[in-house]
Every structure is written in structure tokens, then in C-alpha cells.
GROMACS .gro file of C-alpha atoms in nm:
model
  359
    1VAL     CA    1   5.017  16.180  -1.563
    2LEU     CA    2   5.120  15.817  -1.610
    3ALA     CA    3   5.482  15.904  -1.529
    4VAL     CA    4   5.376  16.072  -1.204
    5ALA     CA    5   5.165  15.770  -1.106
    6SER     CA    6   5.444  15.525  -1.188
    7LEU     CA    7   5.726  15.716  -1.016
    8SER     CA    8   5.526  15.786  -0.702
    9TYR     CA    9   5.427  15.421  -0.668
   10THR     CA   10   5.781  15.290  -0.711
   11ARG     CA   11   5.969  15.560  -0.517
   12LEU     CA   12   5.750  15.632  -0.214
   13GLU     CA   13   5.728  15.408   0.089
   14PRO     CA   14   5.370  15.287   0.162
   15ASN     CA   15   5.223  15.365   0.503
   16ARG     CA   16   4.900  15.155   0.486
   17GLY     CA   17   4.688  15.471   0.473
   18THR     CA   18   4.688  15.530   0.849
   19ASP     CA   19   4.771  15.903   0.844
   20TRP     CA   20   4.443  16.091   0.799
   21LYS     CA   21   4.623  16.422   0.749
   22ILE     CA   22   4.760  16.289   0.421
   23HIS     CA   23   4.410  16.190   0.313
   24ALA     CA   24   4.281  16.537   0.395
   25ALA     CA   25   4.565  16.701   0.201
   26TYR     CA   26   4.509  16.468  -0.094
   27LEU     CA   27   4.137  16.550  -0.098
   28ALA     CA   28   4.209  16.924  -0.087
   29ILE     CA   29   4.457  16.897  -0.376
   30ALA     CA   30   4.209  16.689  -0.577
   31ILE     CA   31   3.922  16.935  -0.526
   32CYS     CA   32   4.137  17.239  -0.610
   33SER     CA   33   4.278  17.070  -0.920
   34VAL     CA   34   3.941  16.958  -1.052
   35VAL     CA   35   3.755  17.283  -0.980
   36PHE     CA   36   4.010  17.559  -1.033
   37ILE     CA   37   4.233  17.438  -1.318
   38PRO     CA   38   4.130  17.630  -1.633
   39GLU     CA   39   3.925  17.439  -1.884
   40SER     CA   40   4.189  17.492  -2.153
   41ILE     CA   41   4.441  17.295  -1.941
   42ALA     CA   42   4.198  17.050  -1.783
   43SER     CA   43   4.079  16.931  -2.123
   44TYR     CA   44   4.430  16.797  -2.188
   45ILE     CA   45   4.485  16.644  -1.840
   46PHE     CA   46   4.146  16.506  -1.738
   47THR     CA   47   4.065  16.292  -2.041
   48GLU     CA   48   3.936  15.943  -2.103
   49LEU     CA   49   4.287  15.842  -2.204
   50THR     CA   50   4.449  15.951  -1.874
   51VAL     CA   51   4.170  15.785  -1.672
   52THR     CA   52   4.217  15.463  -1.871
   53LEU     CA   53   4.595  15.471  -1.826
   54VAL     CA   54   4.584  15.541  -1.451
   55GLY     CA   55   4.273  15.337  -1.369
   56CYS     CA   56   4.323  15.031  -1.589
   57VAL     CA   57   4.636  15.006  -1.804
   58TYR     CA   58   4.894  15.075  -1.531
   59PRO     CA   59   4.713  14.849  -1.278
   60ILE     CA   60   4.712  14.571  -1.541
   61TYR     CA   61   5.090  14.604  -1.573
   62ARG     CA   62   5.142  14.612  -1.195
   63ALA     CA   63   4.911  14.313  -1.146
   64THR     CA   64   5.100  14.120  -1.414
   65LYS     CA   65   5.430  14.201  -1.245
   66ALA     CA   66   5.287  14.110  -0.902
   67VAL     CA   67   5.187  13.764  -1.024
   68CYS     CA   68   5.532  13.710  -1.179
   69THR     CA   69   5.737  13.818  -0.877
   70PRO     CA   70   5.818  13.569  -0.597
   71ASP     CA   71   5.679  13.815  -0.340
   72ASP     CA   72   5.333  13.720  -0.211
   73ASP     CA   73   5.230  14.051  -0.052
   74ASP     CA   74   5.194  14.240  -0.379
   75ASP     CA   75   4.943  13.979  -0.505
   76LYS     CA   76   4.707  14.060  -0.222
   77GLU     CA   77   4.774  14.434  -0.254
   78TRP     CA   78   4.672  14.454  -0.620
   79LEU     CA   79   4.384  14.212  -0.573
   80GLN     CA   80   4.244  14.461  -0.324
   81PHE     CA   81   4.277  14.734  -0.587
   82TRP     CA   82   4.094  14.534  -0.855
   83MET     CA   83   3.811  14.450  -0.618
   84LEU     CA   84   3.738  14.823  -0.597
   85GLY     CA   85   3.912  15.016  -0.874
   86GLY     CA   86   3.863  14.756  -1.145
   87VAL     CA   87   3.491  14.719  -1.082
   88MET     CA   88   3.452  15.097  -1.048
   89PHE     CA   89   3.634  15.158  -1.377
   90MET     CA   90   3.414  14.914  -1.566
   91LEU     CA   91   3.089  15.034  -1.416
   92THR     CA   92   3.150  15.408  -1.473
   93THR     CA   93   3.264  15.415  -1.835
   94TRP     CA   94   2.911  15.497  -1.955
   95VAL     CA   95   2.881  15.817  -1.747
   96ASP     CA   96   3.109  16.031  -1.967
   97ASP     CA   97   2.889  15.940  -2.266
   98VAL     CA   98   2.586  16.090  -2.088
   99ILE     CA   99   2.752  16.416  -1.976
  100GLN     CA  100   2.720  16.688  -2.240
  101ALA     CA  101   2.888  16.997  -2.088
  102ASP     CA  102   3.265  17.015  -2.127
  103LYS     CA  103   3.324  17.152  -1.776
  104ALA     CA  104   3.109  16.885  -1.614
  105ASN     CA  105   3.289  16.618  -1.815
  106SER     CA  106   3.629  16.751  -1.703
  107VAL     CA  107   3.515  16.753  -1.340
  108TRP     CA  108   3.386  16.397  -1.368
  109LEU     CA  109   3.701  16.263  -1.537
  110GLY     CA  110   3.925  16.452  -1.295
  111SER     CA  111   3.737  16.307  -0.998
  112LEU     CA  112   3.777  15.955  -1.142
  113LEU     CA  113   4.147  16.013  -1.204
  114PHE     CA  114   4.217  16.118  -0.845
  115ALA     CA  115   3.992  15.840  -0.708
  116PHE     CA  116   4.177  15.565  -0.897
  117PHE     CA  117   4.516  15.705  -0.802
  118TRP     CA  118   4.409  15.733  -0.437
  119LEU     CA  119   4.345  15.359  -0.429
  120TYR     CA  120   4.711  15.264  -0.489
  121PHE     CA  121   4.904  15.585  -0.407
  122PRO     CA  122   5.162  15.467  -0.146
  123LEU     CA  123   5.084  15.748   0.101
  124THR     CA  124   4.708  15.683   0.098
  125CYS     CA  125   4.668  15.310   0.015
  126GLY     CA  126   4.296  15.363  -0.032
  127ALA     CA  127   4.222  15.009  -0.151
  128LEU     CA  128   4.387  14.860   0.158
  129LEU     CA  129   4.210  15.111   0.382
  130ILE     CA  130   3.867  15.028   0.240
  131TYR     CA  131   3.938  14.656   0.256
  132ASP     CA  132   4.048  14.663   0.622
  133ASN     CA  133   3.756  14.879   0.739
  134VAL     CA  134   3.468  14.790   0.506
  135THR     CA  135   3.518  14.497   0.271
  136GLU     CA  136   3.668  14.238   0.505
  137PRO     CA  137   3.466  14.304   0.826
  138LEU     CA  138   3.131  14.392   0.665
  139LEU     CA  139   3.116  14.219   0.326
  140GLY     CA  140   3.340  13.919   0.390
  141PRO     CA  141   3.112  13.728   0.635
  142ARG     CA  142   2.809  13.789   0.411
  143LEU     CA  143   2.977  13.702   0.083
  144ARG     CA  144   3.136  13.371   0.185
  145PRO     CA  145   2.801  13.183   0.210
  146LEU     CA  146   2.691  13.353  -0.112
  147GLN     CA  147   3.005  13.230  -0.289
  148ARG     CA  148   2.929  12.869  -0.191
  149LYS     CA  149   2.576  12.903  -0.327
  150MET     CA  150   2.703  13.062  -0.648
  151ASN     CA  151   2.958  12.783  -0.693
  152ASN     CA  152   2.678  12.527  -0.677
  153PHE     CA  153   2.466  12.736  -0.914
  154ILE     CA  154   2.750  12.773  -1.164
  155THR     CA  155   2.808  12.397  -1.160
  156TYR     CA  156   2.438  12.337  -1.224
  157LEU     CA  157   2.429  12.604  -1.494
  158TYR     CA  158   2.733  12.456  -1.667
  159GLN     CA  159   2.569  12.113  -1.673
  160THR     CA  160   2.248  12.266  -1.807
  161LEU     CA  161   2.419  12.464  -2.079
  162ALA     CA  162   2.590  12.149  -2.196
  163ASN     CA  163   2.256  12.074  -2.359
  164ALA     CA  164   2.266  12.249  -2.697
  165VAL     CA  165   1.887  12.314  -2.693
  166HIS     CA  166   1.902  12.518  -2.372
  167LEU     CA  167   2.206  12.705  -2.499
  168TYR     CA  168   2.036  12.789  -2.829
  169LEU     CA  169   1.720  12.919  -2.658
  170LEU     CA  170   1.920  13.142  -2.423
  171TRP     CA  171   2.120  13.278  -2.713
  172ILE     CA  172   1.802  13.366  -2.909
  173ILE     CA  173   1.660  13.556  -2.608
  174PHE     CA  174   1.990  13.738  -2.557
  175MET     CA  175   2.011  13.841  -2.924
  176PHE     CA  176   1.683  14.036  -2.903
  177LEU     CA  177   1.798  14.248  -2.608
  178PRO     CA  178   1.909  14.611  -2.662
  179ALA     CA  179   2.284  14.669  -2.707
  180GLY     CA  180   2.306  14.866  -2.381
  181LEU     CA  181   2.150  14.582  -2.180
  182LYS     CA  182   2.380  14.331  -2.347
  183ARG     CA  183   2.676  14.541  -2.236
  184VAL     CA  184   2.549  14.553  -1.878
  185ILE     CA  185   2.502  14.174  -1.874
  186ALA     CA  186   2.852  14.117  -2.015
  187ILE     CA  187   3.011  14.343  -1.751
  188ALA     CA  188   2.801  14.191  -1.470
  189ILE     CA  189   2.908  13.839  -1.566
  190GLY     CA  190   3.270  13.947  -1.562
  191THR     CA  191   3.261  14.137  -1.231
  192VAL     CA  192   2.995  14.014  -0.984
  193TYR     CA  193   3.111  13.656  -0.923
  194PRO     CA  194   3.485  13.741  -0.945
  195PHE     CA  195   3.432  14.026  -0.696
  196ILE     CA  196   3.273  13.788  -0.445
  197CYS     CA  197   3.548  13.530  -0.493
  198SER     CA  198   3.818  13.797  -0.467
  199VAL     CA  199   3.682  13.922  -0.133
  200THR     CA  200   3.680  13.566  -0.002
  201ALA     CA  201   4.029  13.496  -0.138
  202ALA     CA  202   4.180  13.813   0.010
  203ALA     CA  203   4.044  13.720   0.353
  204THR     CA  204   4.238  13.391   0.363
  205ASP     CA  205   4.608  13.330   0.424
  206GLU     CA  206   4.641  13.112   0.114
  207ILE     CA  207   4.816  13.290  -0.172
  208GLU     CA  208   4.711  13.058  -0.456
  209ASP     CA  209   4.354  13.188  -0.473
  210ASP     CA  210   4.481  13.549  -0.458
  211THR     CA  211   4.709  13.481  -0.755
  212TYR     CA  212   4.432  13.307  -0.948
  213TRP     CA  213   4.186  13.596  -0.921
  214LEU     CA  214   4.452  13.863  -0.970
  215THR     CA  215   4.547  13.687  -1.294
  216TYR     CA  216   4.182  13.689  -1.395
  217TRP     CA  217   4.138  14.062  -1.326
  218ALA     CA  218   4.450  14.150  -1.527
  219VAL     CA  219   4.330  13.951  -1.830
  220PHE     CA  220   3.966  14.061  -1.798
  221GLY     CA  221   4.083  14.423  -1.777
  222CYS     CA  222   4.246  14.379  -2.120
  223LEU     CA  223   3.929  14.216  -2.254
  224PHE     CA  224   3.720  14.505  -2.123
  225LEU     CA  225   3.948  14.762  -2.289
  226LEU     CA  226   3.917  14.576  -2.619
  227MET     CA  227   3.538  14.560  -2.582
  228ASP     CA  228   3.519  14.929  -2.496
  229LEU     CA  229   3.740  15.013  -2.794
  230PHE     CA  230   3.562  14.807  -3.061
  231GLU     CA  231   3.199  14.818  -2.948
  232THR     CA  232   3.145  15.155  -3.121
  233TRP     CA  233   3.190  14.982  -3.457
  234LEU     CA  234   3.109  14.620  -3.372
  235GLY     CA  235   2.858  14.655  -3.088
  236ARG     CA  236   2.555  14.636  -3.317
  237ILE     CA  237   2.681  14.331  -3.503
  238PRO     CA  238   2.497  14.017  -3.382
  239GLY     CA  239   2.723  13.797  -3.175
  240PHE     CA  240   2.967  14.064  -3.051
  241TYR     CA  241   2.855  14.062  -2.687
  242THR     CA  242   2.793  13.687  -2.703
  243LEU     CA  243   3.160  13.643  -2.791
  244VAL     CA  244   3.258  13.873  -2.502
  245ILE     CA  245   3.047  13.671  -2.257
  246PHE     CA  246   3.180  13.334  -2.367
  247THR     CA  247   3.536  13.467  -2.355
  248THR     CA  248   3.472  13.597  -2.002
  249ILE     CA  249   3.337  13.258  -1.890
  250TYR     CA  250   3.640  13.088  -2.043
  251LEU     CA  251   3.872  13.322  -1.851
  252MET     CA  252   3.682  13.298  -1.523
  253LEU     CA  253   3.590  12.937  -1.453
  254PRO     CA  254   3.856  12.716  -1.287
  255MET     CA  255   3.761  12.422  -1.510
  256PHE     CA  256   3.908  12.609  -1.810
  257ARG     CA  257   4.180  12.822  -1.646
  258GLY     CA  258   4.166  13.044  -1.951
  259ALA     CA  259   4.296  13.352  -1.771
  260ASP     CA  260   4.613  13.170  -1.668
  261LYS     CA  261   4.673  13.053  -2.027
  262VAL     CA  262   4.621  13.398  -2.177
  263PHE     CA  263   4.829  13.552  -1.899
  264ARG     CA  264   5.127  13.325  -1.963
  265LYS     CA  265   5.109  13.321  -2.342
  266ILE     CA  266   5.027  13.688  -2.411
  267LEU     CA  267   5.048  13.928  -2.116
  268VAL     CA  268   5.374  13.806  -1.965
  269PRO     CA  269   5.568  13.811  -2.298
  270LEU     CA  270   5.427  14.156  -2.379
  271ALA     CA  271   5.546  14.285  -2.041
  272GLY     CA  272   5.886  14.113  -2.077
  273LEU     CA  273   5.847  13.925  -1.749
  274GLN     CA  274   5.913  13.565  -1.860
  275GLU     CA  275   6.223  13.526  -1.640
  276LEU     CA  276   6.039  13.651  -1.331
  277LEU     CA  277   5.750  13.413  -1.393
  278ILE     CA  278   5.988  13.116  -1.433
  279LEU     CA  279   6.158  13.214  -1.106
  280ARG     CA  280   5.822  13.232  -0.928
  281ASP     CA  281   5.714  12.895  -1.070
  282SER     CA  282   6.038  12.733  -0.950
  283ILE     CA  283   5.987  12.876  -0.601
  284GLN     CA  284   5.629  12.746  -0.596
  285ILE     CA  285   5.752  12.400  -0.704
  286LYS     CA  286   6.006  12.401  -0.421
  287LYS     CA  287   5.738  12.498  -0.167
  288GLN     CA  288   5.506  12.226  -0.295
  289MET     CA  289   5.786  11.969  -0.288
  290LEU     CA  290   5.876  12.052   0.073
  291LYS     CA  291   5.509  12.031   0.162
  292ASP     CA  292   5.439  11.694  -0.005
  293LEU     CA  293   5.766  11.504   0.055
  294ASP     CA  294   5.956  11.416   0.368
  295PRO     CA  295   6.286  11.605   0.413
  296GLU     CA  296   6.510  11.322   0.291
  297ARG     CA  297   6.320  11.259  -0.031
  298ALA     CA  298   6.283  11.633  -0.089
  299ARG     CA  299   6.661  11.668  -0.058
  300ILE     CA  300   6.720  11.397  -0.317
  301VAL     CA  301   6.470  11.548  -0.561
  302ARG     CA  302   6.621  11.896  -0.521
  303LYS     CA  303   6.968  11.754  -0.583
  304HIS     CA  304   6.865  11.590  -0.910
  305ILE     CA  305   6.666  11.892  -1.027
  306ALA     CA  306   6.972  12.112  -0.966
  307LYS     CA  307   7.189  11.861  -1.152
  308PHE     CA  308   6.951  11.867  -1.448
  309PHE     CA  309   6.947  12.248  -1.469
  310ASP     CA  310   7.323  12.280  -1.420
  311GLY     CA  311   7.397  12.035  -1.702
  312ASP     CA  312   7.445  12.197  -2.040
  313GLY     CA  313   7.351  11.919  -2.279
  314ASP     CA  314   7.595  11.664  -2.134
  315HIS     CA  315   7.522  11.299  -2.058
  316ASP     CA  316   7.480  11.357  -1.684
  317ALA     CA  317   7.186  11.587  -1.750
  318ASP     CA  318   6.996  11.328  -1.956
  319PRO     CA  319   6.648  11.284  -1.799
  320ALA     CA  320   6.663  10.904  -1.837
  321VAL     CA  321   6.997  10.885  -1.654
  322LEU     CA  322   6.875  11.117  -1.378
  323LYS     CA  323   6.557  10.912  -1.342
  324GLY     CA  324   6.763  10.596  -1.291
  325GLU     CA  325   6.983  10.768  -1.031
  326LEU     CA  326   6.674  10.903  -0.857
  327MET     CA  327   6.513  10.558  -0.836
  328GLN     CA  328   6.842  10.415  -0.710
  329SER     CA  329   6.861  10.685  -0.444
  330TRP     CA  330   6.509  10.606  -0.330
  331SER     CA  331   6.583  10.236  -0.311
  332ALA     CA  332   6.873  10.316  -0.079
  333ILE     CA  333   6.636  10.476   0.170
  334ARG     CA  334   6.557  10.226   0.444
  335ILE     CA  335   6.189  10.148   0.449
  336PRO     CA  336   6.060  10.028   0.785
  337LYS     CA  337   5.918   9.678   0.799
  338ILE     CA  338   5.542   9.664   0.806
  339LYS     CA  339   5.379   9.394   1.010
  340LEU     CA  340   5.088   9.253   0.816
  341PRO     CA  341   4.768   9.133   0.979
  342PHE     CA  342   4.688   8.767   1.057
  343GLY     CA  343   5.035   8.704   1.201
  344LYS     CA  344   5.233   8.729   0.873
  345SER     CA  345   5.536   8.954   0.838
  346SER     CA  346   5.621   9.160   0.533
  347LYS     CA  347   5.927   8.939   0.472
  348ASP     CA  348   5.867   8.617   0.283
  349ASP     CA  349   5.904   8.305   0.498
  350ASP     CA  350   6.116   8.042   0.316
  351THR     CA  351   6.088   7.775   0.589
  352PRO     CA  352   5.962   7.451   0.427
  353THR     CA  353   5.634   7.305   0.549
  354GLU     CA  354   5.433   6.992   0.481
  355THR     CA  355   5.268   7.154   0.178
  356THR     CA  356   5.594   7.273   0.022
  357ASN     CA  357   5.644   7.163  -0.337
  358LEU     CA  358   5.962   6.955  -0.324
  359VAL     CA  359   6.018   7.005  -0.698
   0.00000   0.00000   0.00000
């Protein structure tokens, strides 16, 4: 199942989900597969493992690769998936625990499997379709004011929680809650505010906020899988969900940038994408340099950066030497004279006057 999902995503050309005949055919195939496949076969295909691989693990890998590649379009594409598929995956994991009948469980897991795949299947592009027709026009205008209010609330809450007394009282109240309610609170903290911010970020032309929240979703998806895996044994231990919540806050808030640190130190090396991430960072530095500096100074900086990277341990690549050359190059740039107020020029006047010290 994972091989089919991976090959279809990489080999097929996306069509933005505009052909409704493909959607109808996909729905028919999904219904026939879920309903008519014998239970003996469905029990091996429609499982929690396949749903996790298609709905969470593979999207985590694609999101990690999207952040590392210089392309900007794939950041927004996978952010749109996580706004829908990621939240749906995390909010529906409890349903299969409630269902008792094997056939009903296979139908439910099969429906989830086809739903997740529909969101990023190149011929359907369900996440993009929902975003263009529902999320952006209907939710976007309503969520932007809510995000500003939540930003102010989070700032106030952070300042309040800095007081150890308030933090201790909240922790005591949280510890007496049932394990199921603790789980709901932990998932809500990790999804509600990021969902609102992701909708707002996807609606703008800036790519930095898309990358930030896509990085968060990739790391939080790993945290959720770990929580879902270990809560059977550790969920009743006091402090388990508290640790999950504090880890989520560390990953989420811009003041910590925890998701970016975990992403660069753990996810990227595990995926073997260090070179791609370095290439993307260098491209971002070039864009920022061209944005902040005038063309002449940007040219000089680019020249010295290239000289530093081309040098292989020789004297010309020494940072101190390059810094001196860079300062010398800047001093060679003609700076226009600035006329100061009160009739004085920027050039010192050496003409002697009556008050000149003759010594």
C-alpha cells in the first residue's frame, strides 16, 4: 500500500483536482474496495498500520523533504494536507478502539485509508481542492481575527505561567482529570492553534510562515505517533500527558522554535536530506542578502562568500583575511557627501579662525 502511494505521487502529474470524473471514479473504486473485498483479504490491507503509514508516516517524510528542497510550491502543498489530513488523523484514532465488529472496523479503516490518499493523490489533489473552495474563502476571513486574539492570549498566558504558583495549581487540576480527557486536551493544544495559523499562513504569499508551520506539523506528527504508541503502557503514569503538552508548546511557540531544532537535528538526518537543507538555506541567505543590501554591496558579499567556500583550507579562505578584504572593498565604495544641518558640511573645515589654537 505504501509503495502504491509513493509511486503514484512521484510518477503522476498533478491536475489540481479539477476533473470531477476522476473524483467520481475514485469514489466508486473506494466504495467497491471497502465493501466488496473479502474480510480475509481486507484484514491484511485495511489495518491501523497501513492507515498510519499512508496518513501520517509518508506525509511526514514528504513534508520533511518539502522543507529541505529549494522549491517553495511543495511547502504550501503539504501544509494544505496537514491542515486537513493531519488534524483528521489525530482526531480519529480513538474510533477504531470503540468499534467491536471486525467488518465494521475494516470498513472504517478502509474509508480512512482512501480519504487520506485522496488528499494528496496527484489526480485528485483533495487537500488543494478543499482549501481553494472551503478553507480559504470561508474559514480564512474568520480565522485571521481569531489568530490575532489567540496570539495576544498566548502572550498573556505565557507571562502568567511564568509564575510558578499558577503553573503548580494548573498542573494539580490537570493531574486529577481522566486519562481520556488529558489525551483530548493534549491533542487540542497541538492542533487547534496551529490549524488556525496554518490557514492564515497558506493564504499569504510569504513562504517563511508556510515553512515554519509545515516544520511544526512534521515534528508534531512524530510526537503524536510516539504518544499513540506508548500511551497504552505509560498513559496512566502521572506526568505522561503533562510531558506531551509541554513538549508540544516547546515545538509550537515561535519564542522557542523547538520544531525547527528537532527538525534539523533529528528528522533531516534520519531522512538523509542534510545536503538539500544546506542548499535551501544558502538560497534563502542569497534572497535575504539581495533584499537587504544594495546591488553593489550584495555583489561584493557574494564574491567573498564564494571565495570562502571555494577555498580548501588555504590562506585566502581564512575568515580574518576575507573580512579585511571585505572591509577594504566597502571603503572603496564612494559614499555621497551628506550636508549637515546648521550650515556645516560633512567634511572638516581646516581654515584657521580667531579661536584657533596656534599651538
